PDB file of C-alpha atoms in Angstrom:
ATOM      1  CA  MET A   1      89.780  74.498  96.623  1.00  0.00           C
ATOM      2  CA  ALA A   2      88.767  72.178  99.307  1.00  0.00           C
ATOM      3  CA  GLY A   3      88.498  73.857 103.046  1.00  0.00           C
ATOM      4  CA  PRO A   4      91.075  73.138 105.381  1.00  0.00           C
ATOM      5  CA  PRO A   5      90.859  70.494 108.093  1.00  0.00           C
ATOM      6  CA  PRO A   6      89.209  71.330 111.410  1.00  0.00           C
ATOM      7  CA  ALA A   7      92.787  70.818 113.107  1.00  0.00           C
ATOM      8  CA  THR A   8      94.232  73.577 110.834  1.00  0.00           C
ATOM      9  CA  LEU A   9      91.416  76.087 111.705  1.00  0.00           C
ATOM     10  CA  ARG A  10      92.069  75.336 115.185  1.00  0.00           C
ATOM     11  CA  ARG A  11      95.985  75.906 114.842  1.00  0.00           C
ATOM     12  CA  TRP A  12      95.026  79.348 112.848  1.00  0.00           C
ATOM     13  CA  GLU A  13      93.024  80.714 115.655  1.00  0.00           C
ATOM     14  CA  ARG A  14      95.576  79.719 118.036  1.00  0.00           C
ATOM     15  CA  GLU A  15      98.380  81.530 115.670  1.00  0.00           C
ATOM     16  CA  GLN A  16      95.786  84.798 115.646  1.00  0.00           C
ATOM     17  CA  ALA A  17      95.116  84.402 119.448  1.00  0.00           C
ATOM     18  CA  GLN A  18      99.144  84.781 119.929  1.00  0.00           C
ATOM     19  CA  LEU A  19      99.968  87.662 117.819  1.00  0.00           C
ATOM     20  CA  LYS A  20      96.841  89.460 118.485  1.00  0.00           C
ATOM     21  CA  GLY A  21      98.707  90.264 121.928  1.00  0.00           C
ATOM     22  CA  GLY A  22     101.482  92.061 119.868  1.00  0.00           C
ATOM     23  CA  VAL A  23      98.660  94.795 118.483  1.00  0.00           C
ATOM     24  CA  VAL A  24      99.154  98.129 119.441  1.00  0.00           C
ATOM     25  CA  GLU A  25      95.852 100.415 119.028  1.00  0.00           C
ATOM     26  CA  GLU A  26      97.242 103.623 119.188  1.00  0.00           C
ATOM     27  CA  ASP A  27      99.492 106.301 117.266  1.00  0.00           C
ATOM     28  CA  THR A  28     103.403 105.480 117.981  1.00  0.00           C
ATOM     29  CA  GLU A  29     104.575 107.959 115.189  1.00  0.00           C
ATOM     30  CA  GLU A  30     105.173 111.623 115.720  1.00  0.00           C
ATOM     31  CA  TRP A  31     103.383 112.359 112.242  1.00  0.00           C
ATOM     32  CA  GLN A  32     100.382 110.912 113.445  1.00  0.00           C
ATOM     33  CA  LYS A  33     100.037 113.178 116.151  1.00  0.00           C
ATOM     34  CA  ASP A  34     100.134 116.196 113.894  1.00  0.00           C
ATOM     35  CA  SER A  35      96.896 117.482 112.412  1.00  0.00           C
ATOM     36  CA  SER A  36      98.255 117.688 108.660  1.00  0.00           C
ATOM     37  CA  PHE A  37     100.653 114.403 109.213  1.00  0.00           C
ATOM     38  CA  THR A  38     103.703 116.867 108.901  1.00  0.00           C
ATOM     39  CA  GLY A  39     106.555 113.899 108.520  1.00  0.00           C
ATOM     40  CA  LEU A  40     104.775 111.324 106.816  1.00  0.00           C
ATOM     41  CA  GLU A  41     106.484 111.227 103.010  1.00  0.00           C
ATOM     42  CA  ARG A  42     105.469 107.470 102.257  1.00  0.00           C
ATOM     43  CA  VAL A  43     102.126 105.747 102.268  1.00  0.00           C
ATOM     44  CA  GLY A  44     101.971 102.078 101.099  1.00  0.00           C
ATOM     45  CA  GLY A  45      99.403  99.991  99.926  1.00  0.00           C
ATOM     46  CA  VAL A  46      98.475  96.293  99.257  1.00  0.00           C
ATOM     47  CA  ASP A  47      96.395  93.945  97.236  1.00  0.00           C
ATOM     48  CA  LEU A  48      96.420  90.208  95.601  1.00  0.00           C
ATOM     49  CA  SER A  49      94.533  90.224  92.556  1.00  0.00           C
ATOM     50  CA  TYR A  50      93.259  86.592  90.971  1.00  0.00           C
ATOM     51  CA  ILE A  51      92.693  85.266  87.731  1.00  0.00           C
ATOM     52  CA  LYS A  52      88.684  84.667  87.506  1.00  0.00           C
ATOM     53  CA  GLY A  53      88.447  80.927  87.738  1.00  0.00           C
ATOM     54  CA  ASP A  54      91.717  80.447  89.181  1.00  0.00           C
ATOM     55  CA  ASP A  55      91.912  80.519  93.096  1.00  0.00           C
ATOM     56  CA  THR A  56      95.611  79.473  93.185  1.00  0.00           C
ATOM     57  CA  SER A  57      97.376  82.203  90.799  1.00  0.00           C
ATOM     58  CA  ALA A  58      97.439  85.726  92.151  1.00  0.00           C
ATOM     59  CA  CYS A  59      99.779  88.715  91.891  1.00  0.00           C
ATOM     60  CA  ALA A  60     100.756  90.304  95.063  1.00  0.00           C
ATOM     61  CA  SER A  61     101.383  93.986  94.776  1.00  0.00           C
ATOM     62  CA  LEU A  62     102.978  96.745  97.105  1.00  0.00           C
ATOM     63  CA  VAL A  63     103.116 100.156  96.083  1.00  0.00           C
ATOM     64  CA  VAL A  64     104.609 103.229  97.870  1.00  0.00           C
ATOM     65  CA  LEU A  65     103.222 106.699  97.321  1.00  0.00           C
ATOM     66  CA  SER A  66     104.678 109.917  97.986  1.00  0.00           C
ATOM     67  CA  TYR A  67     102.597 112.052 100.594  1.00  0.00           C
ATOM     68  CA  PRO A  68     100.908 114.072 100.088  1.00  0.00           C
ATOM     69  CA  ALA A  69     101.233 114.251  96.258  1.00  0.00           C
ATOM     70  CA  LEU A  70     100.477 110.585  96.129  1.00  0.00           C
ATOM     71  CA  GLU A  71     102.313 109.782  92.862  1.00  0.00           C
ATOM     72  CA  VAL A  72     103.775 106.329  93.045  1.00  0.00           C
ATOM     73  CA  LEU A  73     107.335 105.658  94.068  1.00  0.00           C
ATOM     74  CA  TYR A  74     107.684 102.175  94.044  1.00  0.00           C
ATOM     75  CA  GLU A  75     105.882  99.201  92.768  1.00  0.00           C
ATOM     76  CA  ASP A  76     106.502  95.385  93.200  1.00  0.00           C
ATOM     77  CA  CYS A  77     103.947  92.997  91.479  1.00  0.00           C
ATOM     78  CA  ARG A  78     104.877  89.142  91.457  1.00  0.00           C
ATOM     79  CA  MET A  79     102.879  86.145  90.697  1.00  0.00           C
ATOM     80  CA  VAL A  80     102.592  83.938  93.523  1.00  0.00           C
ATOM     81  CA  ALA A  81     101.109  80.447  93.937  1.00  0.00           C
ATOM     82  CA  VAL A  82      98.180  80.406  96.885  1.00  0.00           C
ATOM     83  CA  SER A  83      97.755  77.376  98.731  1.00  0.00           C
ATOM     84  CA  ALA A  84      95.605  77.604 101.536  1.00  0.00           C
ATOM     85  CA  PRO A  85      91.847  78.058 100.679  1.00  0.00           C
ATOM     86  CA  TYR A  86      89.710  81.345 101.466  1.00  0.00           C
ATOM     87  CA  VAL A  87      88.198  80.900 104.887  1.00  0.00           C
ATOM     88  CA  ALA A  88      86.055  83.768 106.309  1.00  0.00           C
ATOM     89  CA  GLY A  89      87.809  84.878 109.262  1.00  0.00           C
ATOM     90  CA  PHE A  90      91.154  83.464 108.242  1.00  0.00           C
ATOM     91  CA  LEU A  91      92.005  85.402 105.033  1.00  0.00           C
ATOM     92  CA  ALA A  92      95.546  86.279 106.490  1.00  0.00           C
ATOM     93  CA  PHE A  93      96.749  82.699 106.385  1.00  0.00           C
ATOM     94  CA  ARG A  94      95.973  82.603 102.635  1.00  0.00           C
ATOM     95  CA  GLU A  95      97.512  85.925 101.385  1.00  0.00           C
ATOM     96  CA  VAL A  96      99.618  87.532 104.284  1.00  0.00           C
ATOM     97  CA  SER A  97     102.952  85.674 103.627  1.00  0.00           C
ATOM     98  CA  PHE A  98     103.001  87.213 100.118  1.00  0.00           C
ATOM     99  CA  LEU A  99     102.684  90.609 101.660  1.00  0.00           C
ATOM    100  CA  VAL A 100     105.022  90.259 103.825  1.00  0.00           C
ATOM    101  CA  GLU A 101     107.595  89.007 101.366  1.00  0.00           C
ATOM    102  CA  ALA A 102     107.171  91.933  99.539  1.00  0.00           C
ATOM    103  CA  VAL A 103     107.688  94.084 102.199  1.00  0.00           C
ATOM    104  CA  GLN A 104     111.029  92.460 102.667  1.00  0.00           C
ATOM    105  CA  ARG A 105     112.183  92.803  99.539  1.00  0.00           C
ATOM    106  CA  LEU A 106     111.317  96.406  99.641  1.00  0.00           C
ATOM    107  CA  GLN A 107     113.587  96.804 102.775  1.00  0.00           C
ATOM    108  CA  GLN A 108     116.537  95.071 101.065  1.00  0.00           C
ATOM    109  CA  GLU A 109     116.190  96.545  97.988  1.00  0.00           C
ATOM    110  CA  GLU A 110     114.959 100.253  98.487  1.00  0.00           C
ATOM    111  CA  PRO A 111     114.946 101.009 102.065  1.00  0.00           C
ATOM    112  CA  ARG A 112     114.837 104.711 101.759  1.00  0.00           C
ATOM    113  CA  LEU A 113     111.460 103.956 100.321  1.00  0.00           C
ATOM    114  CA  LYS A 114     110.152 102.137 103.112  1.00  0.00           C
ATOM    115  CA  PRO A 115     106.489 103.139 103.831  1.00  0.00           C
ATOM    116  CA  GLN A 116     105.649 104.661 107.066  1.00  0.00           C
ATOM    117  CA  VAL A 117     102.271 103.582 107.148  1.00  0.00           C
ATOM    118  CA  LEU A 118     100.428 100.755 104.896  1.00  0.00           C
ATOM    119  CA  LEU A 119      96.776 100.450 103.856  1.00  0.00           C
ATOM    120  CA  VAL A 120      95.222  96.982 103.579  1.00  0.00           C
ATOM    121  CA  ASP A 121      92.666  95.955 101.515  1.00  0.00           C
ATOM    122  CA  GLY A 122      90.694  94.308 104.486  1.00  0.00           C
ATOM    123  CA  ASN A 123      89.848  94.683 107.919  1.00  0.00           C
ATOM    124  CA  GLY A 124      91.819  95.287 111.197  1.00  0.00           C
ATOM    125  CA  LEU A 125      90.073  95.136 114.641  1.00  0.00           C
ATOM    126  CA  LEU A 126      86.874  94.785 112.877  1.00  0.00           C
ATOM    127  CA  HIS A 127      87.301  90.774 112.768  1.00  0.00           C
ATOM    128  CA  PRO A 128      85.358  88.048 114.810  1.00  0.00           C
ATOM    129  CA  ARG A 129      88.537  87.486 117.085  1.00  0.00           C
ATOM    130  CA  GLY A 130      89.672  91.080 116.678  1.00  0.00           C
ATOM    131  CA  PHE A 131      92.659  90.482 114.457  1.00  0.00           C
ATOM    132  CA  GLY A 132      91.905  90.624 110.845  1.00  0.00           C
ATOM    133  CA  VAL A 133      94.617  90.761 107.756  1.00  0.00           C
ATOM    134  CA  ALA A 134      95.694  94.459 108.628  1.00  0.00           C
ATOM    135  CA  CYS A 135      96.540  93.335 112.246  1.00  0.00           C
ATOM    136  CA  HIS A 136      98.039  90.281 111.005  1.00  0.00           C
ATOM    137  CA  LEU A 137     100.495  91.994 108.455  1.00  0.00           C
ATOM    138  CA  GLY A 138     101.030  94.990 111.118  1.00  0.00           C
ATOM    139  CA  VAL A 139     102.464  92.589 113.885  1.00  0.00           C
ATOM    140  CA  LEU A 140     104.493  90.774 111.362  1.00  0.00           C
ATOM    141  CA  THR A 141     106.017  93.677 109.687  1.00  0.00           C
ATOM    142  CA  ASP A 142     105.715  96.154 112.634  1.00  0.00           C
ATOM    143  CA  LEU A 143     104.512  98.585 110.449  1.00  0.00           C
ATOM    144  CA  PRO A 144     101.497 101.169 110.946  1.00  0.00           C
ATOM    145  CA  CYS A 145      98.676  99.203 109.243  1.00  0.00           C
ATOM    146  CA  ILE A 146      95.131 100.687 108.544  1.00  0.00           C
ATOM    147  CA  GLY A 147      92.156  98.245 107.532  1.00  0.00           C
ATOM    148  CA  VAL A 148      90.241  99.641 104.792  1.00  0.00           C
ATOM    149  CA  ALA A 149      87.099  97.237 103.550  1.00  0.00           C
ATOM    150  CA  LYS A 150      84.567  97.683 101.062  1.00  0.00           C
ATOM    151  CA  ASN A 151      81.648  95.724 102.532  1.00  0.00           C
ATOM    152  CA  LEU A 152      80.661  95.480 106.229  1.00  0.00           C
ATOM    153  CA  LEU A 153      81.784  92.283 108.089  1.00  0.00           C
ATOM    154  CA  GLN A 154      78.985  91.194 110.172  1.00  0.00           C
ATOM    155  CA  VAL A 155      80.591  90.513 113.701  1.00  0.00           C
ATOM    156  CA  ASP A 156      79.906  91.644 117.576  1.00  0.00           C
ATOM    157  CA  GLY A 157      75.840  92.249 116.456  1.00  0.00           C
ATOM    158  CA  LEU A 158      76.714  94.637 113.256  1.00  0.00           C
ATOM    159  CA  VAL A 159      74.575  94.032 110.671  1.00  0.00           C
ATOM    160  CA  ARG A 160      73.889  95.263 107.361  1.00  0.00           C
ATOM    161  CA  ASP A 161      70.226  96.000 108.242  1.00  0.00           C
ATOM    162  CA  GLU A 162      67.676  99.011 107.488  1.00  0.00           C
ATOM    163  CA  LEU A 163      69.195 100.938 110.460  1.00  0.00           C
ATOM    164  CA  HIS A 164      72.873 100.497 109.009  1.00  0.00           C
ATOM    165  CA  ARG A 165      71.975 101.606 105.783  1.00  0.00           C
ATOM    166  CA  GLU A 166      69.659 104.772 107.054  1.00  0.00           C
ATOM    167  CA  GLN A 167      72.959 105.560 109.171  1.00  0.00           C
ATOM    168  CA  ILE A 168      74.828 105.403 105.576  1.00  0.00           C
ATOM    169  CA  ARG A 169      72.432 107.527 103.646  1.00  0.00           C
ATOM    170  CA  SER A 170      72.712 110.199 106.090  1.00  0.00           C
ATOM    171  CA  LEU A 171      76.414 110.287 105.352  1.00  0.00           C
ATOM    172  CA  GLN A 172      76.053 113.734 103.052  1.00  0.00           C
ATOM    173  CA  ARG A 173      79.578 114.770 102.445  1.00  0.00           C
ATOM    174  CA  GLY A 174      82.672 113.076 101.591  1.00  0.00           C
ATOM    175  CA  GLY A 175      84.695 112.857 105.225  1.00  0.00           C
ATOM    176  CA  ASP A 176      81.329 112.305 107.057  1.00  0.00           C
ATOM    177  CA  THR A 177      81.601 109.074 109.324  1.00  0.00           C
ATOM    178  CA  PHE A 178      79.581 107.140 112.125  1.00  0.00           C
ATOM    179  CA  PRO A 179      81.214 104.824 114.645  1.00  0.00           C
ATOM    180  CA  LEU A 180      80.485 100.749 114.166  1.00  0.00           C
ATOM    181  CA  THR A 181      79.700  99.977 117.769  1.00  0.00           C
ATOM    182  CA  GLY A 182      79.232  96.033 118.616  1.00  0.00           C
ATOM    183  CA  THR A 183      77.083  94.672 121.105  1.00  0.00           C
ATOM    184  CA  SER A 184      79.815  94.652 123.404  1.00  0.00           C
ATOM    185  CA  GLY A 185      80.033  98.011 123.491  1.00  0.00           C
ATOM    186  CA  ARG A 186      83.233  98.443 121.663  1.00  0.00           C
ATOM    187  CA  VAL A 187      83.809 100.720 118.731  1.00  0.00           C
ATOM    188  CA  LEU A 188      85.017  98.377 116.120  1.00  0.00           C
ATOM    189  CA  GLY A 189      85.741 100.613 113.159  1.00  0.00           C
ATOM    190  CA  MET A 190      84.249 103.748 111.461  1.00  0.00           C
ATOM    191  CA  VAL A 191      82.230 104.307 108.327  1.00  0.00           C
ATOM    192  CA  LEU A 192      83.830 106.810 106.065  1.00  0.00           C
ATOM    193  CA  ARG A 193      81.871 108.436 103.183  1.00  0.00           C
ATOM    194  CA  SER A 194      85.615 109.062 101.264  1.00  0.00           C
ATOM    195  CA  CYS A 195      84.155 111.189  98.593  1.00  0.00           C
ATOM    196  CA  ASN A 196      81.125 111.569  96.350  1.00  0.00           C
ATOM    197  CA  SER A 197      80.459 107.840  96.175  1.00  0.00           C
ATOM    198  CA  SER A 198      77.278 106.799  98.212  1.00  0.00           C
ATOM    199  CA  LYS A 199      79.228 103.368  98.852  1.00  0.00           C
ATOM    200  CA  PRO A 200      81.267 104.230 101.956  1.00  0.00           C
ATOM    201  CA  LEU A 201      84.553 102.344 103.318  1.00  0.00           C
ATOM    202  CA  TYR A 202      84.776 100.423 106.635  1.00  0.00           C
ATOM    203  CA  ILE A 203      87.997 101.757 108.453  1.00  0.00           C
ATOM    204  CA  SER A 204      89.468  99.975 111.322  1.00  0.00           C
ATOM    205  CA  VAL A 205      92.785  99.911 113.321  1.00  0.00           C
ATOM    206  CA  GLY A 206      95.489  97.607 112.029  1.00  0.00           C
ATOM    207  CA  HIS A 207      98.914  98.155 114.053  1.00  0.00           C
ATOM    208  CA  ARG A 208      99.981 101.094 115.631  1.00  0.00           C
ATOM    209  CA  VAL A 209      97.793 103.621 114.758  1.00  0.00           C
ATOM    210  CA  SER A 210      94.502 105.176 116.363  1.00  0.00           C
ATOM    211  CA  LEU A 211      91.045 104.645 114.815  1.00  0.00           C
ATOM    212  CA  GLU A 212      90.768 108.677 114.426  1.00  0.00           C
ATOM    213  CA  THR A 213      94.238 109.172 112.470  1.00  0.00           C
ATOM    214  CA  ALA A 214      93.293 105.823 110.352  1.00  0.00           C
ATOM    215  CA  VAL A 215      90.163 107.645 109.458  1.00  0.00           C
ATOM    216  CA  ARG A 216      91.670 110.756 108.840  1.00  0.00           C
ATOM    217  CA  LEU A 217      94.712 109.357 106.844  1.00  0.00           C
ATOM    218  CA  VAL A 218      92.407 107.504 104.677  1.00  0.00           C
ATOM    219  CA  LYS A 219      90.295 110.233 103.539  1.00  0.00           C
ATOM    220  CA  SER A 220      93.391 112.369 102.723  1.00  0.00           C
ATOM    221  CA  CYS A 221      94.435 109.398 100.460  1.00  0.00           C
ATOM    222  CA  CYS A 222      91.206 109.567  98.502  1.00  0.00           C
ATOM    223  CA  ARG A 223      91.230 110.784  95.010  1.00  0.00           C
ATOM    224  CA  TYR A 224      88.080 108.551  94.388  1.00  0.00           C
ATOM    225  CA  ARG A 225      86.418 106.208  96.803  1.00  0.00           C
ATOM    226  CA  ILE A 226      89.306 103.805  97.136  1.00  0.00           C
ATOM    227  CA  PRO A 227      92.247 105.204  98.695  1.00  0.00           C
ATOM    228  CA  GLU A 228      94.768 105.805  96.382  1.00  0.00           C
ATOM    229  CA  PRO A 229      97.627 103.717  97.870  1.00  0.00           C
ATOM    230  CA  ILE A 230      95.169 100.475  97.603  1.00  0.00           C
ATOM    231  CA  ARG A 231      93.937 101.466  94.200  1.00  0.00           C
ATOM    232  CA  GLN A 232      97.147 101.712  92.388  1.00  0.00           C
ATOM    233  CA  ALA A 233      98.069  98.602  93.914  1.00  0.00           C
ATOM    234  CA  ASP A 234      94.972  96.894  92.766  1.00  0.00           C
ATOM    235  CA  ILE A 235      95.335  98.272  89.181  1.00  0.00           C
ATOM    236  CA  ARG A 236      98.895  97.626  88.998  1.00  0.00           C
ATOM    237  CA  SER A 237      98.243  94.059  89.716  1.00  0.00           C
ATOM    238  CA  ARG A 238      95.471  93.314  87.344  1.00  0.00           C
ATOM    239  CA  GLU A 239      97.742  94.792  84.667  1.00  0.00           C
ATOM    240  CA  TYR A 240     100.398  92.696  85.626  1.00  0.00           C
ATOM    241  CA  ILE A 241      98.460  89.831  85.352  1.00  0.00           C
ATOM    242  CA  ARG A 242      97.092  90.698  82.056  1.00  0.00           C
ATOM    243  CA  LYS A 243     100.450  91.154  80.560  1.00  0.00           C
ATOM    244  CA  GLN A 244     101.953  88.060  82.076  1.00  0.00           C
ATOM    245  CA  LEU A 245      99.077  86.238  80.330  1.00  0.00           C
ATOM    246  CA  CYS A 246      98.789  88.133  77.093  1.00  0.00           C
ATOM    247  CA  SER A 247      95.259  88.160  77.029  1.00  0.00           C
ATOM    248  CA  PRO A 248      92.289  90.402  78.463  1.00  0.00           C
ATOM    249  CA  LEU A 249      91.199  87.694  81.072  1.00  0.00           C
ATOM    250  CA  GLU A 250      88.731  88.957  83.540  1.00  0.00           C
ATOM    251  CA  VAL A 251      91.066  89.611  86.810  1.00  0.00           C
ATOM    252  CA  VAL A 252      89.437  89.958  90.589  1.00  0.00           C
ATOM    253  CA  SER A 253      90.823  91.688  93.496  1.00  0.00           C
ATOM    254  CA  SER A 254      91.554  89.341  96.815  1.00  0.00           C
ATOM    255  CA  GLY A 255      89.614  88.421  99.953  1.00  0.00           C
ATOM    256  CA  PRO A 256      85.978  87.960 100.535  1.00  0.00           C
ATOM    257  CA  GLU A 257      84.767  90.137  97.861  1.00  0.00           C
ATOM    258  CA  SER A 258      87.074  88.393  95.024  1.00  0.00           C
ATOM    259  CA  ARG A 259      83.746  86.355  93.511  1.00  0.00           C
ATOM    260  CA  LYS A 260      82.200  89.973  93.024  1.00  0.00           C
ATOM    261  CA  LYS A 261      84.694  92.255  92.150  1.00  0.00           C
ATOM    262  CA  GLU A 262      82.985  95.659  92.108  1.00  0.00           C
ATOM    263  CA  ALA A 263      83.755  98.353  89.286  1.00  0.00           C
ATOM    264  CA  GLU A 264      84.412 100.901  91.691  1.00  0.00           C
ATOM    265  CA  LEU A 265      88.142 102.143  91.260  1.00  0.00           C
ATOM    266  CA  ASP A 266      87.025 105.373  89.987  1.00  0.00           C
ATOM    267  CA  ASP A 267      83.679 105.800  91.565  1.00  0.00           C
TER     268      ASP A 267
END
């Protein structure tokens, strides 16, 4: 798939800048202010999975899990035709419309199962223009959203150098963290060792949630390295594709890591 023309990228940048004004970087819900999240009953997760070798056919998945039991209450998987190419920093323009549609279907069909927060496979404020896919989805749906990425997006002087690797090694136990402070002095996200995996997660604010709350919630949703709402969305989207194709074709997850999907769902 060829890259978009410069005029399209400029339009996308303008749209990001315009929508960015709607991002709320603090807790807005009562359950967020409670140390044990009393009042939180439904946590959503979203993901897109692609057929390997075909970057235009994907399965968009939205799941809603009970909290704190983390049992699946709702699942929506749909095959979608992806027309926009993947461009670093513009993932939302490739994927977010399908996720918004999934949230809208849920609100129409099962409004009582509407998630109180969405975990998104991607970044929020940790982004070249401070408006990643988790922010984009949050502003468009007006749901609290949290960005959960598997790799470090190198922005504002953040690099995966030896110092960064040393900081990761210093995370001894599940729940240990350190802040991602850019050269601007701004804390853009938090590195979290979610469980016993040596590979961390990169947590950032999407919308209507503080970074501290985002990290606590993600940690509480992890049975394995990947938080359960995103893990279930990924598992179910890939299974849906296999059923549609009636063959065990390799399926890859969304985003910049789709080229090298890690076998990480249970690590």
